[in-house]
PDB file of C-alpha atoms in Angstrom:
ATOM      1  CA  MET A   1      70.029  76.008  61.993  1.00 53.00           C
ATOM      2  CA  LYS A   2      73.474  75.377  63.479  1.00 50.00           C
ATOM      3  CA  LYS A   3      74.609  78.838  62.369  1.00 52.00           C
ATOM      4  CA  LEU A   4      71.559  80.368  64.027  1.00 50.00           C
ATOM      5  CA  ILE A   5      72.275  78.528  67.302  1.00 54.00           C
ATOM      6  CA  LEU A   6      75.956  79.519  67.171  1.00 49.00           C
ATOM      7  CA  SER A   7      75.140  83.173  66.530  1.00 52.00           C
ATOM      8  CA  SER A   8      72.647  83.087  69.399  1.00 51.00           C
ATOM      9  CA  ILE A   9      75.301  81.674  71.746  1.00 46.00           C
ATOM     10  CA  ILE A  10      77.806  84.330  70.675  1.00 45.00           C
ATOM     11  CA  ALA A  11      75.203  87.053  71.211  1.00 47.00           C
ATOM     12  CA  LEU A  12      74.388  85.634  74.654  1.00 43.00           C
ATOM     13  CA  ILE A  13      78.088  85.616  75.663  1.00 43.00           C
ATOM     14  CA  ALA A  14      78.533  89.155  74.381  1.00 44.00           C
ATOM     15  CA  SER A  15      75.491  90.386  76.263  1.00 43.00           C
ATOM     16  CA  TYR A  16      76.739  88.680  79.441  1.00 46.00           C
ATOM     17  CA  SER A  17      80.245  90.136  79.170  1.00 52.00           C
ATOM     18  CA  PHE A  18      79.168  93.652  78.299  1.00 52.00           C
ATOM     19  CA  ALA A  19      75.653  93.772  79.695  1.00 61.00           C
ATOM     20  CA  GLN A  20      75.867  97.218  81.255  1.00 80.00           C
ATOM     21  CA  LYS A  21      78.270 100.120  81.273  1.00 86.00           C
ATOM     22  CA  PRO A  22      79.634 100.861  84.760  1.00 88.00           C
ATOM     23  CA  SER A  23      78.581 104.039  86.517  1.00 91.00           C
ATOM     24  CA  PRO A  24      80.867 107.035  85.850  1.00 88.00           C
ATOM     25  CA  ALA A  25      80.811 107.551  89.624  1.00 91.00           C
ATOM     26  CA  LEU A  26      82.966 104.439  90.008  1.00 96.00           C
ATOM     27  CA  LEU A  27      86.716 104.901  90.189  1.00 98.00           C
ATOM     28  CA  SER A  28      88.851 103.351  87.464  1.00 97.00           C
ATOM     29  CA  PRO A  29      92.616 103.141  86.941  1.00 97.00           C
ATOM     30  CA  THR A  30      92.483 105.954  84.391  1.00 97.00           C
ATOM     31  CA  ASN A  31      90.045 108.524  85.752  1.00 97.00           C
ATOM     32  CA  HIS A  32      91.688 109.948  88.878  1.00 98.00           C
ATOM     33  CA  THR A  33      94.770 111.090  90.768  1.00 98.00           C
ATOM     34  CA  LEU A  34      95.622 109.767  94.233  1.00 98.00           C
ATOM     35  CA  VAL A  35      96.980 112.236  96.797  1.00 98.00           C
ATOM     36  CA  LEU A  36      98.722 110.766  99.869  1.00 98.00           C
ATOM     37  CA  ILE A  37      99.049 113.497 102.479  1.00 98.00           C
ATOM     38  CA  ASP A  38     101.315 113.613 105.536  1.00 98.00           C
ATOM     39  CA  TYR A  39     101.616 109.945 106.425  1.00 98.00           C
ATOM     40  CA  GLN A  40     104.363 110.838 108.903  1.00 98.00           C
ATOM     41  CA  SER A  41     105.411 109.532 112.289  1.00 96.00           C
ATOM     42  CA  GLN A  42     104.759 112.687 114.313  1.00 96.00           C
ATOM     43  CA  MET A  43     101.319 113.078 112.760  1.00 97.00           C
ATOM     44  CA  ALA A  44     100.466 109.480 113.708  1.00 98.00           C
ATOM     45  CA  PHE A  45     101.378 109.807 117.384  1.00 97.00           C
ATOM     46  CA  ALA A  46      98.166 111.704 118.193  1.00 97.00           C
ATOM     47  CA  VAL A  47      95.763 109.610 116.087  1.00 98.00           C
ATOM     48  CA  LYS A  48      92.903 108.334 118.243  1.00 98.00           C
ATOM     49  CA  ASN A  49      90.015 107.575 115.880  1.00 98.00           C
ATOM     50  CA  GLN A  50      91.454 104.135 115.097  1.00 98.00           C
ATOM     51  CA  PRO A  51      94.441 101.998 116.126  1.00 98.00           C
ATOM     52  CA  VAL A  52      97.595 103.205 114.387  1.00 97.00           C
ATOM     53  CA  GLU A  53      98.446  99.675 113.211  1.00 97.00           C
ATOM     54  CA  LEU A  54      95.101  99.542 111.377  1.00 98.00           C
ATOM     55  CA  LEU A  55      95.715 102.990 109.908  1.00 98.00           C
ATOM     56  CA  ARG A  56      99.092 101.802 108.615  1.00 98.00           C
ATOM     57  CA  ASN A  57      97.519  98.745 106.975  1.00 98.00           C
ATOM     58  CA  ASN A  58      94.860 100.880 105.322  1.00 98.00           C
ATOM     59  CA  ALA A  59      97.483 103.326 104.084  1.00 98.00           C
ATOM     60  CA  ALA A  60      99.403 100.366 102.630  1.00 98.00           C
ATOM     61  CA  LEU A  61      96.297  99.042 100.851  1.00 98.00           C
ATOM     62  CA  THR A  62      95.798 102.482  99.335  1.00 98.00           C
ATOM     63  CA  ALA A  63      99.395 103.076  98.267  1.00 98.00           C
ATOM     64  CA  GLY A  64      99.725  99.503  97.029  1.00 98.00           C
ATOM     65  CA  ALA A  65      96.575  99.802  94.952  1.00 98.00           C
ATOM     66  CA  SER A  66      97.945 102.879  93.246  1.00 98.00           C
ATOM     67  CA  LYS A  67     101.097 100.987  92.246  1.00 98.00           C
ATOM     68  CA  ILE A  68      99.279  97.895  90.989  1.00 98.00           C
ATOM     69  CA  PHE A  69      96.974  99.957  88.780  1.00 98.00           C
ATOM     70  CA  ASN A  70      99.507 102.666  87.815  1.00 98.00           C
ATOM     71  CA  ILE A  71      97.454 105.486  89.307  1.00 98.00           C
ATOM     72  CA  PRO A  72      98.964 108.975  88.971  1.00 97.00           C
ATOM     73  CA  THR A  73      99.993 109.638  92.573  1.00 98.00           C
ATOM     74  CA  VAL A  74     101.291 112.604  94.548  1.00 98.00           C
ATOM     75  CA  VAL A  75     102.964 112.048  97.922  1.00 98.00           C
ATOM     76  CA  THR A  76     103.311 115.140 100.075  1.00 97.00           C
ATOM     77  CA  THR A  77     104.618 115.841 103.577  1.00 97.00           C
ATOM     78  CA  VAL A  78     104.652 118.786 105.956  1.00 97.00           C
ATOM     79  CA  ALA A  79     107.767 119.992 107.790  1.00 95.00           C
ATOM     80  CA  ALA A  80     109.417 116.595 107.355  1.00 94.00           C
ATOM     81  CA  LYS A  81     112.848 117.614 108.659  1.00 93.00           C
ATOM     82  CA  SER A  82     111.834 120.051 111.378  1.00 94.00           C
ATOM     83  CA  PHE A  83     108.777 118.449 112.999  1.00 94.00           C
ATOM     84  CA  SER A  84     106.664 115.731 111.377  1.00 96.00           C
ATOM     85  CA  GLY A  85     109.332 113.199 110.487  1.00 95.00           C
ATOM     86  CA  PRO A  86     109.563 110.524 107.785  1.00 95.00           C
ATOM     87  CA  VAL A  87     106.679 108.941 105.929  1.00 96.00           C
ATOM     88  CA  PHE A  88     105.309 105.566 106.989  1.00 97.00           C
ATOM     89  CA  PRO A  89     107.317 102.506 105.911  1.00 96.00           C
ATOM     90  CA  GLU A  90     104.108 101.321 104.230  1.00 97.00           C
ATOM     91  CA  ILE A  91     104.237 104.349 101.927  1.00 97.00           C
ATOM     92  CA  ASN A  92     107.978 104.008 101.330  1.00 95.00           C
ATOM     93  CA  GLU A  93     107.421 100.381 100.345  1.00 96.00           C
ATOM     94  CA  PHE A  94     105.630 101.566  97.227  1.00 97.00           C
ATOM     95  CA  TYR A  95     107.070 105.071  96.929  1.00 95.00           C
ATOM     96  CA  PRO A  96     110.702 104.956  98.129  1.00 92.00           C
ATOM     97  CA  ALA A  97     112.047 108.374  99.038  1.00 83.00           C
ATOM     98  CA  SER A  98     115.116 107.723  96.893  1.00 79.00           C
ATOM     99  CA  ALA A  99     113.014 107.095  93.791  1.00 77.00           C
ATOM    100  CA  THR A 100     110.075 109.404  94.429  1.00 79.00           C
ATOM    101  CA  THR A 101     109.865 113.147  94.636  1.00 85.00           C
ATOM    102  CA  ILE A 102     107.991 113.674  97.881  1.00 95.00           C
ATOM    103  CA  ILE A 103     106.751 117.247  98.060  1.00 96.00           C
ATOM    104  CA  ASP A 104     107.444 118.831 101.435  1.00 97.00           C
ATOM    105  CA  ARG A 105     105.447 121.884 102.505  1.00 97.00           C
ATOM    106  CA  THR A 106     105.051 124.416 105.273  1.00 97.00           C
ATOM    107  CA  THR A 107     101.346 124.985 104.575  1.00 97.00           C
ATOM    108  CA  MET A 108      98.832 122.819 106.404  1.00 97.00           C
ATOM    109  CA  ASN A 109      96.598 122.960 103.331  1.00 98.00           C
ATOM    110  CA  SER A 110      98.555 121.336 100.502  1.00 98.00           C
ATOM    111  CA  TRP A 111      96.330 123.121  97.964  1.00 98.00           C
ATOM    112  CA  GLU A 112      97.942 126.406  99.050  1.00 98.00           C
ATOM    113  CA  ASP A 113     101.447 125.132  98.373  1.00 98.00           C
ATOM    114  CA  LEU A 114     102.651 126.056  94.886  1.00 98.00           C
ATOM    115  CA  ASN A 115     104.576 122.835  94.216  1.00 97.00           C
ATOM    116  CA  ALA A 116     101.944 120.493  95.655  1.00 98.00           C
ATOM    117  CA  HIS A 117      99.130 122.244  93.797  1.00 98.00           C
ATOM    118  CA  LYS A 118     101.094 122.117  90.553  1.00 98.00           C
ATOM    119  CA  ALA A 119     101.858 118.407  91.011  1.00 97.00           C
ATOM    120  CA  ILE A 120      98.240 117.494  91.778  1.00 98.00           C
ATOM    121  CA  THR A 121      96.561 119.562  89.069  1.00 98.00           C
ATOM    122  CA  GLY A 122      99.323 118.763  86.599  1.00 97.00           C
ATOM    123  CA  LYS A 123      98.206 115.128  86.426  1.00 97.00           C
ATOM    124  CA  GLY A 124      95.248 116.328  84.364  1.00 97.00           C
ATOM    125  CA  LYS A 125      92.548 114.387  86.227  1.00 98.00           C
ATOM    126  CA  LYS A 126      89.356 116.070  87.423  1.00 98.00           C
ATOM    127  CA  ILE A 127      88.755 113.363  90.037  1.00 98.00           C
ATOM    128  CA  LEU A 128      90.986 113.350  93.132  1.00 98.00           C
ATOM    129  CA  VAL A 129      91.212 110.631  95.776  1.00 98.00           C
ATOM    130  CA  MET A 130      92.737 111.752  99.084  1.00 98.00           C
ATOM    131  CA  GLY A 131      93.889 110.144 102.295  1.00 98.00           C
ATOM    132  CA  GLY A 132      96.192 111.215 105.101  1.00 98.00           C
ATOM    133  CA  LEU A 133      96.738 112.874 108.466  1.00 98.00           C
ATOM    134  CA  TRP A 134      95.004 114.687 110.007  1.00 98.00           C
ATOM    135  CA  THR A 135      91.511 114.516 108.553  1.00 98.00           C
ATOM    136  CA  SER A 136      90.360 117.797 110.084  1.00 98.00           C
ATOM    137  CA  VAL A 137      93.274 119.844 108.789  1.00 98.00           C
ATOM    138  CA  CYS A 138      95.374 118.258 106.063  1.00 98.00           C
ATOM    139  CA  ILE A 139      92.458 116.565 104.286  1.00 98.00           C
ATOM    140  CA  VAL A 140      89.663 119.089 104.830  1.00 98.00           C
ATOM    141  CA  GLY A 141      91.819 121.930 103.461  1.00 98.00           C
ATOM    142  CA  PRO A 142      92.679 120.492 100.038  1.00 98.00           C
ATOM    143  CA  ALA A 143      89.381 118.624  99.695  1.00 98.00           C
ATOM    144  CA  LEU A 144      87.252 121.755 100.122  1.00 98.00           C
ATOM    145  CA  SER A 145      89.667 123.798  98.010  1.00 98.00           C
ATOM    146  CA  ALA A 146      89.613 121.284  95.161  1.00 98.00           C
ATOM    147  CA  ILE A 147      85.821 121.002  95.243  1.00 98.00           C
ATOM    148  CA  ASN A 148      85.653 124.795  95.040  1.00 98.00           C
ATOM    149  CA  GLU A 149      87.694 124.618  91.829  1.00 98.00           C
ATOM    150  CA  GLY A 150      85.389 122.065  90.226  1.00 98.00           C
ATOM    151  CA  TYR A 151      87.126 118.814  91.134  1.00 98.00           C
ATOM    152  CA  THR A 152      85.301 115.688  92.262  1.00 98.00           C
ATOM    153  CA  VAL A 153      86.902 114.529  95.508  1.00 98.00           C
ATOM    154  CA  TYR A 154      86.855 111.108  97.160  1.00 98.00           C
ATOM    155  CA  VAL A 155      88.207 110.711 100.704  1.00 98.00           C
ATOM    156  CA  ILE A 156      89.526 107.343 101.906  1.00 98.00           C
ATOM    157  CA  THR A 157      88.101 107.564 105.405  1.00 98.00           C
ATOM    158  CA  ASP A 158      89.778 104.560 107.023  1.00 98.00           C
ATOM    159  CA  ALA A 159      93.169 105.560 105.612  1.00 98.00           C
ATOM    160  CA  SER A 160      92.837 108.940 107.331  1.00 98.00           C
ATOM    161  CA  GLY A 161      93.257 109.697 111.017  1.00 98.00           C
ATOM    162  CA  ASP A 162      92.707 112.435 113.558  1.00 98.00           C
ATOM    163  CA  VAL A 163      93.213 113.354 117.200  1.00 98.00           C
ATOM    164  CA  SER A 164      89.796 111.982 118.201  1.00 98.00           C
ATOM    165  CA  LYS A 165      86.918 110.016 116.750  1.00 98.00           C
ATOM    166  CA  GLU A 166      84.760 113.149 116.856  1.00 98.00           C
ATOM    167  CA  ALA A 167      87.361 115.247 115.035  1.00 98.00           C
ATOM    168  CA  HIS A 168      87.604 112.641 112.278  1.00 98.00           C
ATOM    169  CA  GLU A 169      83.870 112.058 111.910  1.00 98.00           C
ATOM    170  CA  GLN A 170      82.917 115.741 111.965  1.00 98.00           C
ATOM    171  CA  SER A 171      85.540 116.413 109.313  1.00 98.00           C
ATOM    172  CA  ILE A 172      84.118 113.685 107.087  1.00 98.00           C
ATOM    173  CA  THR A 173      80.635 115.117 107.615  1.00 98.00           C
ATOM    174  CA  ARG A 174      81.831 118.588 106.667  1.00 98.00           C
ATOM    175  CA  MET A 175      83.465 117.344 103.472  1.00 98.00           C
ATOM    176  CA  VAL A 176      80.474 115.211 102.503  1.00 98.00           C
ATOM    177  CA  GLN A 177      78.212 118.220 102.988  1.00 98.00           C
ATOM    178  CA  ALA A 178      80.460 120.072 100.541  1.00 98.00           C
ATOM    179  CA  GLY A 179      80.194 117.246  98.002  1.00 98.00           C
ATOM    180  CA  ALA A 180      83.085 114.901  98.838  1.00 98.00           C
ATOM    181  CA  ARG A 181      82.508 111.173  98.453  1.00 98.00           C
ATOM    182  CA  PRO A 182      83.652 108.837 101.260  1.00 98.00           C
ATOM    183  CA  ILE A 183      85.308 105.523 100.418  1.00 98.00           C
ATOM    184  CA  THR A 184      87.406 102.955 102.311  1.00 98.00           C
ATOM    185  CA  SER A 185      90.813 101.532 101.440  1.00 98.00           C
ATOM    186  CA  LEU A 186      89.701  97.991 100.600  1.00 98.00           C
ATOM    187  CA  GLN A 187      86.760  99.359  98.646  1.00 98.00           C
ATOM    188  CA  TYR A 188      89.222 101.512  96.688  1.00 98.00           C
ATOM    189  CA  LEU A 189      91.371  98.519  95.787  1.00 98.00           C
ATOM    190  CA  LEU A 190      88.454  96.281  94.813  1.00 98.00           C
ATOM    191  CA  GLU A 191      86.753  99.034  92.836  1.00 98.00           C
ATOM    192  CA  LEU A 192      89.876  99.299  90.716  1.00 98.00           C
ATOM    193  CA  GLN A 193      90.110  95.518  90.228  1.00 97.00           C
ATOM    194  CA  ARG A 194      86.354  95.236  89.609  1.00 96.00           C
ATOM    195  CA  ASP A 195      86.603  91.919  87.765  1.00 94.00           C
ATOM    196  CA  TRP A 196      88.574  88.888  89.008  1.00 94.00           C
ATOM    197  CA  ALA A 197      89.103  87.899  85.366  1.00 94.00           C
ATOM    198  CA  ARG A 198      91.557  90.801  85.048  1.00 95.00           C
ATOM    199  CA  SER A 199      94.515  88.474  85.320  1.00 95.00           C
ATOM    200  CA  GLU A 200      97.166  91.154  84.873  1.00 97.00           C
ATOM    201  CA  THR A 201      96.322  92.674  88.269  1.00 98.00           C
ATOM    202  CA  TYR A 202      94.802  89.636  90.015  1.00 97.00           C
ATOM    203  CA  LYS A 203      97.972  88.425  91.736  1.00 96.00           C
ATOM    204  CA  GLY A 204      99.064  91.898  92.779  1.00 98.00           C
ATOM    205  CA  THR A 205      95.644  92.620  94.246  1.00 98.00           C
ATOM    206  CA  THR A 206      95.325  89.348  96.167  1.00 97.00           C
ATOM    207  CA  ASP A 207      98.940  89.497  97.391  1.00 97.00           C
ATOM    208  CA  LEU A 208      98.336  93.024  98.713  1.00 98.00           C
ATOM    209  CA  ILE A 209      95.191  91.894 100.523  1.00 98.00           C
ATOM    210  CA  LYS A 210      96.977  88.875 102.009  1.00 97.00           C
ATOM    211  CA  LYS A 211      99.638  91.169 103.437  1.00 97.00           C
ATOM    212  CA  TYR A 212      97.537  94.097 104.640  1.00 98.00           C
ATOM    213  CA  GLY A 213      93.880  93.037 104.404  1.00 96.00           C
ATOM    214  CA  GLY A 214      93.412  91.561 107.876  1.00 94.00           C
ATOM    215  CA  ALA A 215      90.874  88.753 108.143  1.00 95.00           C
ATOM    216  CA  TYR A 216      90.023  88.953 104.448  1.00 94.00           C
ATOM    217  CA  GLY A 217      93.703  88.442 103.630  1.00 94.00           C
ATOM    218  CA  ILE A 218      93.873  85.343 105.830  1.00 95.00           C
ATOM    219  CA  GLY A 219      90.790  84.050 104.029  1.00 93.00           C
ATOM    220  CA  ILE A 220      92.486  84.452 100.650  1.00 93.00           C
ATOM    221  CA  GLN A 221      95.591  82.672 101.941  1.00 93.00           C
ATOM    222  CA  TYR A 222      93.407  79.807 103.202  1.00 92.00           C
ATOM    223  CA  ALA A 223      91.515  79.526  99.929  1.00 91.00           C
ATOM    224  CA  GLN A 224      94.698  79.473  97.882  1.00 88.00           C
ATOM    225  CA  GLU A 225      96.583  76.951 100.016  1.00 89.00           C
ATOM    226  CA  VAL A 226      93.851  74.646 101.351  1.00 91.00           C
ATOM    227  CA  ILE A 227      90.982  74.857  98.876  1.00 83.00           C
ATOM    228  CA  LYS A 228      93.480  75.455  96.040  1.00 75.00           C
ATOM    229  CA  HIS A 229      91.327  78.205  94.597  1.00 62.00           C
TER     230      HIS A 229
END
């Protein structure tokens, strides 16, 4: 009888832990490549669809998530020395220029650049996650091009910016109509974590949110220091 009860408990725990397989439409640390496009000072000056300080935080959440979960990542710039300038400090925090090969281009569509295209497709992932500046040019171009070649494309909408709210929103609409999947920066991070029992990435995830996650980050700080949770 005891053996029967014990086996029933074990079966119950197993069914609770592995009740359902997650949807293949969810992002995981192993199923995609992240492409960070043109997070540069000159490109940020004209952003009007959201405050630049919020854009920078969202870019940091995205780049930080890729480091915590070891996501294959490509960082690319356009005309860095002649026009667009250096990448955001929030990108350099996780991908220092001295330690990372940042691919500079002349093409507005990174998919048309030989080195960028080779770096992105060379990661061997058929799912691409993209974010950058500007949505209507530097994200629309590679997103539509990749979809045309059979890739599944996610666009991190709040980590992308454009010269107006309309320009940004119409660009997202155009990409969604072509099959792209919109996602936000915090959603990206939490979708990768998925389970708070994943202790190996728990601290990195919560520390990143405390630093760049706005009100949610303050809430985590409060819980950890006051509620001791």
